[in-house]
């Protein structure tokens, strides 16, 4: 891709309406454009990142055996009346009437709809567990949409739902998601800590929020620092290992402010290990038993001939919020340098040729190099404008490709000035460049 032909509307300065770095950067490099309060269009650069995040989320759902479906954005009010949430949900729900005067709504979440789909066809315990997910736009008429796509009114979410025969099996499903979330966020190069959380309007009694640390986050957290050393790596997917994993995490105090208890915190965590800080919620998992299956009559036949309501959980990841969350975690705003994790970078490599009016040789070299890299599935952006080198580098630093190659007069066509953001420049050959990037890509 050549920057002159791309739709990347870069602004000279940070837009004054943006208060946090992710919002500033996303507007500055034209990743998104606001269309009305809390509602955004996704332009090519932002869209590419979001789609890559979505794909990683999808792969990790598939890995634990969750099946992908797609439910509509518009739902009927009937099922929400059955669960009792039509009234409870309040003003965050966008209510719509169709031409027949039927009450519809733009889905803020999908527990009711997925329960209806389930109850229509699953009748026996033999079909359990059922794990279903979709990745779809949601609408919540947030009272204070802010920070760009971090707290939008329309946002993109992965939501999954589990249906099980009893508590024991349901906890197994819950724990699969617990592990899967640790892996998902790790692939996005984020450290997301599961914190015991309140269940809020979704209801139920067991819940974890996955939170990444950031000063601009809206969640207040209280934790034992040692929890950051843990990971889910190497945990096999079976009941006992997953219970062990949960125990490993739960030995350390880690809660959001709704669950905070000062005395407990001070008793459980020694002073040097205490951490009180802020974070961004990127995922949330809930177990709520028969809260929806009971009022909505979602039951299955049990082995002995009796029937029982299925036990359910739900599991969300804020796919669009993650774009902002990664920026909050990775953008060095002092030096104005973004480095996307290679797994979600809009372009793997930025090529910056020094171009002067009567000499197009560096641009030719850049084009040849791009062709070589493209053959190896390495995605490239070339700054083919005739701006000076330092302003091109500044621009590419904001776009945030993890690697940059500068092509000047001295480049002989065999060796290139290659640099990974934040590291030293090296003079290396195309094949070495390909080797470095491909190896890094394969790690994911
Ligand atoms: P919050 O406390 O941030 O309002 P929530 O508890 O309402 O989140 P859930 O209903 O669990 O969120 O939704 C799942 C995920 O969707 C959240 O973990 C978050 O990452 C994302 N999310 C929720 N609300 C928004 C929003 N208004 N804009 C962008 N992402 C959101
Ligand atoms: Mg909310």
CSV table of C-alpha atoms and ligand atoms in Angstrom, one decimal:
chain,number,residue,atom,x,y,z
A,1,UNK,CA,0.0,0.0,0.0
A,2,UNK,CA,1.2,3.5,-0.9
A,3,UNK,CA,0.3,6.2,1.6
A,4,UNK,CA,-0.5,8.6,-1.2
A,5,UNK,CA,-3.3,6.3,-2.4
A,6,UNK,CA,-4.5,5.2,1.0
A,7,UNK,CA,-7.4,6.5,3.0
A,8,UNK,CA,-5.5,7.4,6.1
A,9,UNK,CA,-6.6,11.0,6.9
A,10,UNK,CA,-3.9,12.1,9.2
A,11,UNK,CA,-4.3,15.3,11.3
A,12,UNK,CA,-1.4,17.7,12.0
A,13,UNK,CA,-2.2,18.0,15.7
A,14,UNK,CA,-4.0,16.1,18.4
A,15,UNK,CA,-7.7,16.9,18.3
A,16,UNK,CA,-8.7,18.9,21.3
A,17,UNK,CA,-11.9,16.9,22.1
A,18,UNK,CA,-9.9,13.8,22.9
A,19,UNK,CA,-8.9,13.4,26.5
A,20,UNK,CA,-6.9,10.1,26.5
A,21,UNK,CA,-4.1,8.9,24.3
A,22,UNK,CA,-6.0,6.1,22.5
A,23,UNK,CA,-8.8,8.5,21.5
A,24,UNK,CA,-6.2,11.1,20.4
A,25,UNK,CA,-4.2,8.7,18.4
A,26,UNK,CA,-7.2,7.0,16.7
A,27,UNK,CA,-8.5,10.4,15.5
A,28,UNK,CA,-5.0,11.7,14.7
A,29,UNK,CA,-4.2,8.9,12.3
A,30,UNK,CA,-7.7,8.5,11.0
A,31,UNK,CA,-8.5,5.1,12.4
A,32,UNK,CA,-12.1,6.2,13.2
A,33,UNK,CA,-14.4,9.0,12.5
A,34,UNK,CA,-17.2,10.0,14.9
A,35,UNK,CA,-20.6,10.0,13.3
A,36,UNK,CA,-22.6,11.0,16.4
A,37,UNK,CA,-22.1,10.8,20.1
A,38,UNK,CA,-20.5,7.4,20.9
A,39,UNK,CA,-21.0,6.1,17.4
A,40,UNK,CA,-18.1,5.8,15.0
A,41,UNK,CA,-17.2,4.8,11.4
A,42,UNK,CA,-14.1,2.6,11.2
A,43,UNK,CA,-11.7,3.8,8.6
A,44,UNK,CA,-9.2,1.4,6.9
A,45,UNK,CA,-6.4,1.6,9.5
A,46,UNK,CA,-8.7,1.1,12.5
A,47,UNK,CA,-10.8,-1.5,10.7
A,48,UNK,CA,-7.7,-3.6,9.9
A,49,UNK,CA,-6.6,-3.6,13.5
A,50,UNK,CA,-10.1,-4.5,14.8
A,51,UNK,CA,-10.5,-7.3,12.3
A,52,UNK,CA,-7.2,-8.8,13.4
A,53,UNK,CA,-8.2,-8.7,17.0
A,54,UNK,CA,-11.5,-10.2,16.1
A,55,UNK,CA,-9.8,-13.1,14.3
A,56,UNK,CA,-7.6,-13.9,17.3
A,57,UNK,CA,-10.6,-13.8,19.6
A,58,UNK,CA,-12.4,-16.2,17.1
A,59,UNK,CA,-9.5,-18.6,17.0
A,60,UNK,CA,-9.3,-18.9,20.7
A,61,UNK,CA,-13.0,-19.4,21.0
A,62,UNK,CA,-12.9,-22.2,18.4
A,63,UNK,CA,-9.9,-23.7,20.2
A,64,UNK,CA,-12.0,-24.5,23.3
A,65,UNK,CA,-14.9,-25.8,21.2
A,66,UNK,CA,-17.2,-22.9,21.2
A,67,UNK,CA,-19.3,-22.8,18.0
A,68,UNK,CA,-19.8,-19.5,16.1
A,69,UNK,CA,-23.2,-18.3,15.2
A,70,UNK,CA,-24.6,-14.9,14.2
A,71,UNK,CA,-27.6,-13.4,15.9
A,72,UNK,CA,-29.2,-10.2,14.7
A,73,UNK,CA,-28.7,-6.8,16.2
A,74,UNK,CA,-32.4,-6.1,16.3
A,75,UNK,CA,-34.4,-8.1,18.8
A,76,UNK,CA,-38.1,-8.4,19.7
A,77,UNK,CA,-39.1,-7.2,23.2
A,78,UNK,CA,-41.1,-10.4,23.8
A,79,UNK,CA,-38.2,-12.5,25.0
A,80,UNK,CA,-37.0,-9.6,27.3
A,81,UNK,CA,-40.5,-9.5,28.8
A,82,UNK,CA,-40.2,-13.2,29.5
A,83,UNK,CA,-36.9,-12.8,31.4
A,84,UNK,CA,-38.1,-9.7,33.2
A,85,UNK,CA,-35.3,-7.5,31.9
A,86,UNK,CA,-37.4,-5.4,29.5
A,87,UNK,CA,-38.2,-3.1,32.4
A,88,UNK,CA,-35.1,-3.6,34.5
A,89,UNK,CA,-32.6,-2.7,31.7
A,90,UNK,CA,-33.7,0.9,31.8
A,91,UNK,CA,-32.5,3.7,29.6
A,92,UNK,CA,-29.4,2.1,28.3
A,93,UNK,CA,-31.6,0.0,26.0
A,94,UNK,CA,-32.5,1.6,22.7
A,95,UNK,CA,-36.1,0.8,22.1
A,96,UNK,CA,-37.6,0.9,18.6
A,97,UNK,CA,-41.1,0.4,17.1
A,98,UNK,CA,-41.5,-1.2,13.7
A,99,UNK,CA,-44.2,-0.2,11.2
A,100,UNK,CA,-46.7,-2.6,12.8
A,101,UNK,CA,-46.1,-0.9,16.1
A,102,UNK,CA,-44.3,-3.9,17.5
A,103,UNK,CA,-41.7,-3.2,20.2
A,104,UNK,CA,-38.2,-4.0,19.1
A,105,UNK,CA,-34.8,-3.1,20.5
A,106,UNK,CA,-31.2,-2.9,19.5
A,107,UNK,CA,-29.5,-5.7,21.4
A,108,UNK,CA,-27.3,-4.5,24.3
A,109,UNK,CA,-26.5,-8.2,25.1
A,110,UNK,CA,-27.9,-11.6,24.0
A,111,UNK,CA,-28.8,-13.8,27.0
A,112,UNK,CA,-32.5,-13.9,26.1
A,113,UNK,CA,-32.1,-14.4,22.4
A,114,UNK,CA,-29.6,-17.2,22.7
A,115,UNK,CA,-31.8,-18.9,25.3
A,116,UNK,CA,-34.7,-18.8,22.9
A,117,UNK,CA,-32.5,-20.3,20.2
A,118,UNK,CA,-31.4,-23.0,22.6
A,119,UNK,CA,-34.8,-24.0,24.0
A,120,UNK,CA,-36.3,-24.3,20.5
A,121,UNK,CA,-34.1,-27.2,19.6
A,122,UNK,CA,-32.2,-28.7,22.5
A,123,UNK,CA,-34.3,-31.1,24.5
A,124,UNK,CA,-32.0,-33.7,26.1
A,125,UNK,CA,-29.0,-33.6,28.4
A,126,UNK,CA,-27.3,-35.8,25.8
A,127,UNK,CA,-26.7,-32.6,23.7
A,128,UNK,CA,-24.9,-30.8,26.5
A,129,UNK,CA,-22.7,-28.9,26.9
A,130,UNK,CA,-23.6,-26.4,24.2
A,131,UNK,CA,-21.2,-23.5,23.9
A,132,UNK,CA,-22.1,-20.8,21.4
A,133,UNK,CA,-20.7,-17.4,20.5
A,134,UNK,CA,-21.1,-14.6,18.1
A,135,UNK,CA,-19.2,-11.4,17.3
A,136,UNK,CA,-21.7,-8.6,16.7
A,137,UNK,CA,-22.5,-4.9,17.2
A,138,UNK,CA,-24.2,-4.0,20.4
A,139,UNK,CA,-25.9,-0.8,21.4
A,140,UNK,CA,-26.1,0.6,24.9
A,141,UNK,CA,-27.3,4.2,25.3
A,142,UNK,CA,-24.5,5.0,27.8
A,143,UNK,CA,-25.2,8.1,29.8
A,144,UNK,CA,-21.7,9.3,29.3
A,145,UNK,CA,-20.2,7.9,26.1
A,146,UNK,CA,-16.5,9.0,26.2
A,147,UNK,CA,-12.9,8.2,25.4
A,148,UNK,CA,-13.8,7.4,21.8
A,149,UNK,CA,-14.5,3.8,21.1
A,150,UNK,CA,-13.6,2.8,24.7
A,151,UNK,CA,-17.0,3.7,26.0
A,152,UNK,CA,-19.1,4.0,22.9
A,153,UNK,CA,-22.8,3.6,22.5
A,154,UNK,CA,-22.4,1.3,19.5
A,155,UNK,CA,-19.6,-1.2,20.1
A,156,UNK,CA,-18.4,-4.5,18.8
A,157,UNK,CA,-18.4,-7.4,21.1
A,158,UNK,CA,-17.7,-11.1,21.3
A,159,UNK,CA,-20.3,-12.7,23.5
A,160,UNK,CA,-20.5,-16.4,24.2
A,161,UNK,CA,-23.0,-18.5,26.2
A,162,UNK,CA,-22.7,-21.9,27.8
A,163,UNK,CA,-25.5,-24.4,28.6
A,164,UNK,CA,-24.8,-27.2,31.0
A,165,UNK,CA,-26.7,-29.9,32.9
A,166,UNK,CA,-25.5,-29.1,36.4
A,167,UNK,CA,-23.2,-26.7,38.4
A,168,UNK,CA,-20.2,-29.0,38.2
A,169,UNK,CA,-20.3,-29.1,34.4
A,170,UNK,CA,-21.2,-25.4,34.2
A,171,UNK,CA,-18.1,-24.5,36.2
A,172,UNK,CA,-16.0,-26.6,33.8
A,173,UNK,CA,-17.4,-24.4,30.9
A,174,UNK,CA,-16.7,-21.3,33.0
A,175,UNK,CA,-13.1,-22.3,33.6
A,176,UNK,CA,-12.6,-23.1,29.9
A,177,UNK,CA,-13.4,-19.5,29.1
A,178,UNK,CA,-11.2,-18.4,32.0
A,179,UNK,CA,-8.2,-20.1,30.4
A,180,UNK,CA,-9.2,-19.0,26.9
A,181,UNK,CA,-9.3,-15.4,27.9
A,182,UNK,CA,-5.8,-15.5,29.4
A,183,UNK,CA,-4.6,-16.9,26.1
A,184,UNK,CA,-6.5,-14.5,24.0
A,185,UNK,CA,-5.2,-11.4,25.8
A,186,UNK,CA,-1.7,-12.8,25.8
A,187,UNK,CA,-1.8,-13.1,22.0
A,188,UNK,CA,-2.7,-9.5,21.9
A,189,UNK,CA,0.4,-8.8,24.0
A,190,UNK,CA,-1.7,-7.6,26.9
A,191,UNK,CA,-1.5,-8.7,30.6
A,192,UNK,CA,-5.1,-9.0,31.6
A,193,UNK,CA,-5.8,-9.9,35.2
A,194,UNK,CA,-9.0,-11.7,36.2
A,195,UNK,CA,-10.5,-9.9,39.1
A,196,UNK,CA,-13.5,-11.0,41.1
A,197,UNK,CA,-16.4,-8.8,40.1
A,198,UNK,CA,-20.0,-8.0,40.7
A,199,UNK,CA,-22.5,-9.5,38.3
A,200,UNK,CA,-24.5,-6.3,37.8
A,201,UNK,CA,-27.6,-6.4,35.6
A,202,UNK,CA,-26.6,-9.7,34.0
A,203,UNK,CA,-27.3,-11.3,37.4
A,204,UNK,CA,-25.8,-14.4,39.0
A,205,UNK,CA,-23.1,-15.2,41.6
A,206,UNK,CA,-19.7,-15.9,40.0
A,207,UNK,CA,-17.9,-13.4,37.8
A,208,UNK,CA,-14.5,-12.2,36.8
A,209,UNK,CA,-13.5,-9.1,34.9
A,210,UNK,CA,-10.4,-9.2,32.9
A,211,UNK,CA,-8.6,-6.0,33.4
A,212,UNK,CA,-5.4,-4.4,32.0
A,213,UNK,CA,-3.6,-1.7,33.9
A,214,UNK,CA,-4.0,1.8,32.7
A,215,UNK,CA,-4.2,5.2,34.5
A,216,UNK,CA,-7.1,6.2,32.3
A,217,UNK,CA,-9.1,3.1,33.0
A,218,UNK,CA,-12.5,3.4,34.5
A,219,UNK,CA,-12.2,0.4,36.8
A,220,UNK,CA,-10.6,0.7,40.2
A,221,UNK,CA,-8.8,-2.4,41.3
A,222,UNK,CA,-7.2,-3.7,44.5
A,223,UNK,CA,-4.7,-6.5,44.0
A,224,UNK,CA,-1.7,-8.4,45.1
A,225,UNK,CA,1.1,-7.6,42.7
A,226,UNK,CA,2.3,-11.2,42.6
A,227,UNK,CA,-0.7,-12.1,40.5
A,228,UNK,CA,1.0,-10.5,37.5
A,229,UNK,CA,3.6,-13.3,37.5
A,230,UNK,CA,1.0,-15.9,36.8
A,231,UNK,CA,-0.2,-17.3,33.4
A,232,UNK,CA,-2.4,-20.0,32.0
A,233,UNK,CA,0.4,-21.3,29.8
A,234,UNK,CA,0.5,-25.1,29.5
A,235,UNK,CA,-2.8,-25.7,31.2
A,236,UNK,CA,-4.5,-28.7,29.6
A,237,UNK,CA,-8.3,-28.4,29.1
A,238,UNK,CA,-9.6,-30.9,31.7
A,239,UNK,CA,-11.7,-30.3,34.8
A,240,UNK,CA,-8.9,-30.8,37.4
A,241,UNK,CA,-6.3,-28.7,35.7
A,242,UNK,CA,-8.7,-25.8,35.2
A,243,UNK,CA,-9.7,-25.9,38.8
A,244,UNK,CA,-6.1,-25.8,39.7
A,245,UNK,CA,-5.6,-22.8,37.4
A,246,UNK,CA,-8.5,-20.9,39.1
A,247,UNK,CA,-7.0,-21.7,42.5
A,248,UNK,CA,-3.6,-20.5,41.4
A,249,UNK,CA,-5.1,-17.1,40.5
A,250,UNK,CA,-7.5,-17.0,43.5
A,251,UNK,CA,-4.8,-17.4,46.1
A,252,UNK,CA,-4.0,-13.7,45.4
A,253,UNK,CA,-6.4,-10.9,46.3
A,254,UNK,CA,-7.7,-9.3,43.1
A,255,UNK,CA,-11.0,-7.5,43.1
A,256,UNK,CA,-12.8,-4.5,41.5
A,257,UNK,CA,-14.1,-1.8,43.8
A,258,UNK,CA,-17.6,-3.2,44.1
A,259,UNK,CA,-16.1,-6.3,45.8
A,260,UNK,CA,-13.5,-4.4,47.8
A,261,UNK,CA,-13.2,-5.0,51.5
A,262,UNK,CA,-10.5,-3.0,53.2
A,263,UNK,CA,-10.0,-5.4,56.1
A,264,UNK,CA,-9.8,-8.4,53.9
A,265,UNK,CA,-7.3,-6.7,51.6
A,266,UNK,CA,-5.1,-5.7,54.5
A,267,UNK,CA,-5.2,-9.1,56.1
A,268,UNK,CA,-4.5,-11.0,53.0
A,269,UNK,CA,-1.9,-8.8,51.3
A,270,UNK,CA,1.3,-7.6,52.9
A,271,UNK,CA,2.0,-4.0,52.5
A,272,UNK,CA,4.8,-4.4,49.9
A,273,UNK,CA,2.5,-6.5,47.7
A,274,UNK,CA,-0.5,-4.2,47.7
A,275,UNK,CA,-1.5,-2.5,44.5
A,276,UNK,CA,-4.4,-0.1,44.2
A,277,UNK,CA,-4.7,1.3,40.7
A,278,UNK,CA,-6.9,1.7,37.7
A,279,UNK,CA,-7.5,-0.5,34.7
A,280,UNK,CA,-9.6,-1.1,31.6
A,281,UNK,CA,-12.1,-3.9,31.5
A,282,UNK,CA,-11.5,-5.8,28.3
A,283,UNK,CA,-13.5,-9.0,29.1
A,284,UNK,CA,-16.1,-10.2,31.6
A,285,UNK,CA,-17.3,-13.7,32.4
A,286,UNK,CA,-20.4,-14.6,34.4
A,287,UNK,CA,-22.0,-17.7,35.8
A,288,UNK,CA,-25.7,-17.2,36.6
A,289,UNK,CA,-27.2,-20.7,36.7
A,290,UNK,CA,-30.9,-20.8,35.8
A,291,UNK,CA,-31.5,-17.0,36.0
A,292,UNK,CA,-32.7,-17.0,32.3
A,293,UNK,CA,-33.4,-20.6,31.7
A,294,UNK,CA,-36.0,-20.8,34.4
A,295,UNK,CA,-38.2,-17.8,33.5
A,296,UNK,CA,-37.8,-18.6,29.8
A,297,UNK,CA,-38.4,-22.4,30.3
A,298,UNK,CA,-35.2,-23.7,28.8
A,299,UNK,CA,-35.0,-27.2,30.2
A,300,UNK,CA,-33.7,-30.6,29.1
A,301,UNK,CA,-34.6,-34.2,29.9
A,302,UNK,CA,-32.3,-35.7,32.5
A,303,UNK,CA,-31.1,-39.4,32.6
A,304,UNK,CA,-33.8,-40.5,35.1
A,305,UNK,CA,-36.7,-39.1,33.1
A,306,UNK,CA,-37.0,-35.8,35.1
A,307,UNK,CA,-36.5,-32.4,33.6
A,308,UNK,CA,-34.3,-29.5,34.8
A,309,UNK,CA,-33.5,-26.0,33.7
A,310,UNK,CA,-30.1,-25.7,32.1
A,311,UNK,CA,-27.3,-23.9,33.9
A,312,UNK,CA,-25.9,-21.0,31.9
A,313,UNK,CA,-23.0,-18.6,31.8
A,314,UNK,CA,-22.1,-15.7,29.5
A,315,UNK,CA,-18.7,-14.4,28.4
A,316,UNK,CA,-17.9,-11.1,26.8
A,317,UNK,CA,-14.9,-9.5,25.2
A,318,UNK,CA,-14.9,-5.9,24.0
A,319,UNK,CA,-13.4,-6.3,20.6
A,320,UNK,CA,-13.7,-2.6,19.6
A,321,UNK,CA,-12.6,-1.5,23.1
A,322,UNK,CA,-9.5,-3.6,22.7
A,323,UNK,CA,-8.3,-1.4,19.9
A,324,UNK,CA,-8.2,1.5,22.3
A,325,UNK,CA,-6.9,-0.6,25.2
A,326,UNK,CA,-3.9,-1.8,23.2
A,327,UNK,CA,-3.1,1.8,22.4
A,328,UNK,CA,-3.3,2.7,26.0
A,329,UNK,CA,-0.9,-0.1,26.8
A,330,UNK,CA,1.5,0.4,24.0
A,331,UNK,CA,1.6,4.1,23.0
A,332,UNK,CA,4.5,6.2,24.2
A,333,UNK,CA,2.8,9.5,24.2
A,334,UNK,CA,5.9,11.5,25.3
A,335,UNK,CA,7.8,10.5,22.2
A,336,UNK,CA,4.6,10.0,20.1
A,337,UNK,CA,5.6,6.5,19.1
A,338,UNK,CA,3.1,3.7,18.7
A,339,UNK,CA,4.2,0.1,18.4
A,340,UNK,CA,1.3,-2.3,17.6
A,341,UNK,CA,1.9,-5.9,18.6
A,342,UNK,CA,2.7,-7.7,15.3
A,343,UNK,CA,-0.3,-9.9,15.8
A,344,UNK,CA,-2.7,-7.0,15.2
A,345,UNK,CA,-0.5,-4.3,13.5
A,346,UNK,CA,-2.3,-2.6,10.6
A,347,UNK,CA,0.9,-3.0,8.5
A,348,UNK,CA,3.8,-5.2,9.6
A,349,UNK,CA,6.4,-2.9,8.1
A,350,UNK,CA,6.7,0.7,7.1
A,351,UNK,CA,9.1,1.5,4.2
A,352,UNK,CA,10.3,5.1,4.2
A,353,UNK,CA,12.1,6.0,1.0
A,354,UNK,CA,13.9,9.4,0.8
A,355,UNK,CA,12.4,10.8,-2.3
A,356,UNK,CA,13.6,13.8,-4.2
A,357,UNK,CA,11.9,15.3,-7.2
A,358,UNK,CA,14.2,14.2,-10.0
A,359,UNK,CA,15.3,10.9,-8.6
A,360,UNK,CA,12.8,8.1,-8.1
A,361,UNK,CA,15.4,5.4,-7.5
A,362,UNK,CA,14.6,5.0,-3.7
A,363,UNK,CA,10.9,4.6,-4.5
A,364,UNK,CA,11.7,1.9,-7.0
A,365,UNK,CA,13.8,0.1,-4.4
A,366,UNK,CA,11.0,0.5,-2.0
A,367,UNK,CA,8.5,-1.0,-4.5
A,368,UNK,CA,10.8,-3.9,-5.2
A,369,UNK,CA,11.3,-4.6,-1.5
A,370,UNK,CA,7.5,-4.4,-0.9
A,371,UNK,CA,7.0,-7.0,-3.7
A,372,UNK,CA,9.5,-9.3,-2.0
A,373,UNK,CA,7.9,-8.9,1.4
A,374,UNK,CA,4.3,-9.3,0.1
A,375,UNK,CA,5.3,-12.7,-1.4
A,376,UNK,CA,6.0,-13.8,2.2
A,377,UNK,CA,2.7,-12.5,3.5
A,378,UNK,CA,4.3,-9.5,5.1
A,379,UNK,CA,2.0,-6.5,4.9
A,380,UNK,CA,3.8,-3.2,3.9
A,381,UNK,CA,3.0,0.5,3.8
A,382,UNK,CA,5.3,2.8,1.8
A,383,UNK,CA,5.4,6.5,2.4
A,384,UNK,CA,5.7,7.6,-1.2
A,385,UNK,CA,5.1,11.3,-0.5
A,386,UNK,CA,7.8,13.9,-1.1
A,387,UNK,CA,7.8,15.1,2.5
A,388,UNK,CA,11.1,15.3,4.3
A,389,UNK,CA,12.5,12.2,6.1
A,390,UNK,CA,11.8,13.4,9.6
A,391,UNK,CA,8.2,14.2,9.0
A,392,UNK,CA,7.7,10.8,7.3
A,393,UNK,CA,9.3,9.0,10.3
A,394,UNK,CA,7.0,11.0,12.6
A,395,UNK,CA,4.0,9.9,10.7
A,396,UNK,CA,5.0,6.3,10.6
A,397,UNK,CA,5.7,6.4,14.3
A,398,UNK,CA,2.1,7.3,14.8
A,399,UNK,CA,0.8,4.6,12.4
A,400,UNK,CA,2.7,2.2,14.5
A,401,UNK,CA,4.0,-0.6,12.3
A,402,UNK,CA,6.4,-2.5,14.5
A,403,UNK,CA,9.2,-2.4,11.9
A,404,UNK,CA,10.5,0.4,9.7
A,405,UNK,CA,12.9,0.3,6.8
A,406,UNK,CA,14.5,3.5,5.6
A,407,UNK,CA,15.8,3.7,2.0
A,408,UNK,CA,18.2,6.6,1.4
A,409,UNK,CA,20.6,7.4,-1.4
A,410,UNK,CA,23.2,5.2,0.2
A,411,UNK,CA,21.1,2.0,0.2
A,412,UNK,CA,22.7,-0.2,-2.4
A,413,UNK,CA,19.7,-2.4,-2.9
A,414,UNK,CA,21.2,-5.3,-1.0
A,415,UNK,CA,21.4,-4.0,2.6
A,416,UNK,CA,18.6,-2.0,4.2
A,417,UNK,CA,18.4,0.2,7.3
A,418,UNK,CA,16.0,-1.9,9.3
A,419,UNK,CA,14.7,-1.2,12.7
A,420,UNK,CA,12.2,-2.6,15.1
A,421,UNK,CA,10.6,0.2,17.0
A,422,UNK,CA,12.4,0.8,20.3
A,423,UNK,CA,15.5,-1.0,19.2
A,424,UNK,CA,18.7,-0.3,17.3
A,425,UNK,CA,18.9,0.1,13.6
A,426,UNK,CA,20.6,-2.7,11.7
A,427,UNK,CA,21.9,-2.9,8.1
A,428,UNK,CA,20.6,-6.2,6.8
A,429,UNK,CA,19.5,-8.0,3.7
A,430,UNK,CA,16.0,-8.7,2.5
A,431,UNK,CA,16.3,-12.3,3.4
A,432,UNK,CA,17.3,-11.4,7.0
A,433,UNK,CA,14.4,-9.0,7.2
A,434,UNK,CA,12.0,-11.7,6.1
A,435,UNK,CA,13.5,-14.2,8.6
A,436,UNK,CA,13.2,-11.8,11.5
A,437,UNK,CA,9.6,-10.9,10.8
A,438,UNK,CA,8.4,-14.3,9.8
A,439,UNK,CA,9.9,-15.8,13.0
A,440,UNK,CA,8.1,-13.2,15.1
A,441,UNK,CA,4.8,-13.9,13.3
A,442,UNK,CA,5.1,-17.6,13.8
A,443,UNK,CA,5.4,-17.1,17.6
A,444,UNK,CA,1.7,-16.1,17.7
B,1,LIG,P1,-18.5,-1.6,31.8
B,1,LIG,O1,-18.4,-1.9,33.2
B,1,LIG,O2,-17.2,-1.1,31.1
B,1,LIG,O3,-19.7,-0.8,31.4
B,1,LIG,P2,-20.0,-4.0,31.3
B,1,LIG,O4,-19.8,-4.7,32.6
B,1,LIG,O5,-21.2,-3.2,31.1
B,1,LIG,O6,-18.7,-3.0,31.1
B,1,LIG,P3,-20.3,-6.4,29.8
B,1,LIG,O7,-21.8,-6.3,29.7
B,1,LIG,O8,-19.7,-7.5,30.5
B,1,LIG,O9,-19.7,-5.0,30.1
B,1,LIG,O10,-19.7,-6.4,28.3
B,1,LIG,C1,-18.6,-7.2,27.9
B,1,LIG,C2,-17.4,-6.3,27.4
B,1,LIG,O11,-17.9,-5.4,26.4
B,1,LIG,C3,-16.8,-5.5,28.5
B,1,LIG,O12,-15.9,-6.2,29.2
B,1,LIG,C4,-16.2,-4.4,27.7
B,1,LIG,O13,-14.9,-4.8,27.2
B,1,LIG,C5,-17.1,-4.2,26.5
B,1,LIG,N1,-18.0,-3.1,26.7
B,1,LIG,C6,-19.0,-2.9,27.5
B,1,LIG,N2,-19.6,-1.7,27.4
B,1,LIG,C7,-18.9,-1.1,26.4
B,1,LIG,C8,-19.0,0.2,25.7
B,1,LIG,N3,-20.0,1.1,26.1
B,1,LIG,N4,-18.2,0.5,24.7
B,1,LIG,C9,-17.2,-0.3,24.4
B,1,LIG,N5,-17.0,-1.6,24.9
B,1,LIG,C10,-17.9,-1.9,25.9
B,2,LIG,MG1,-21.7,-1.2,31.2
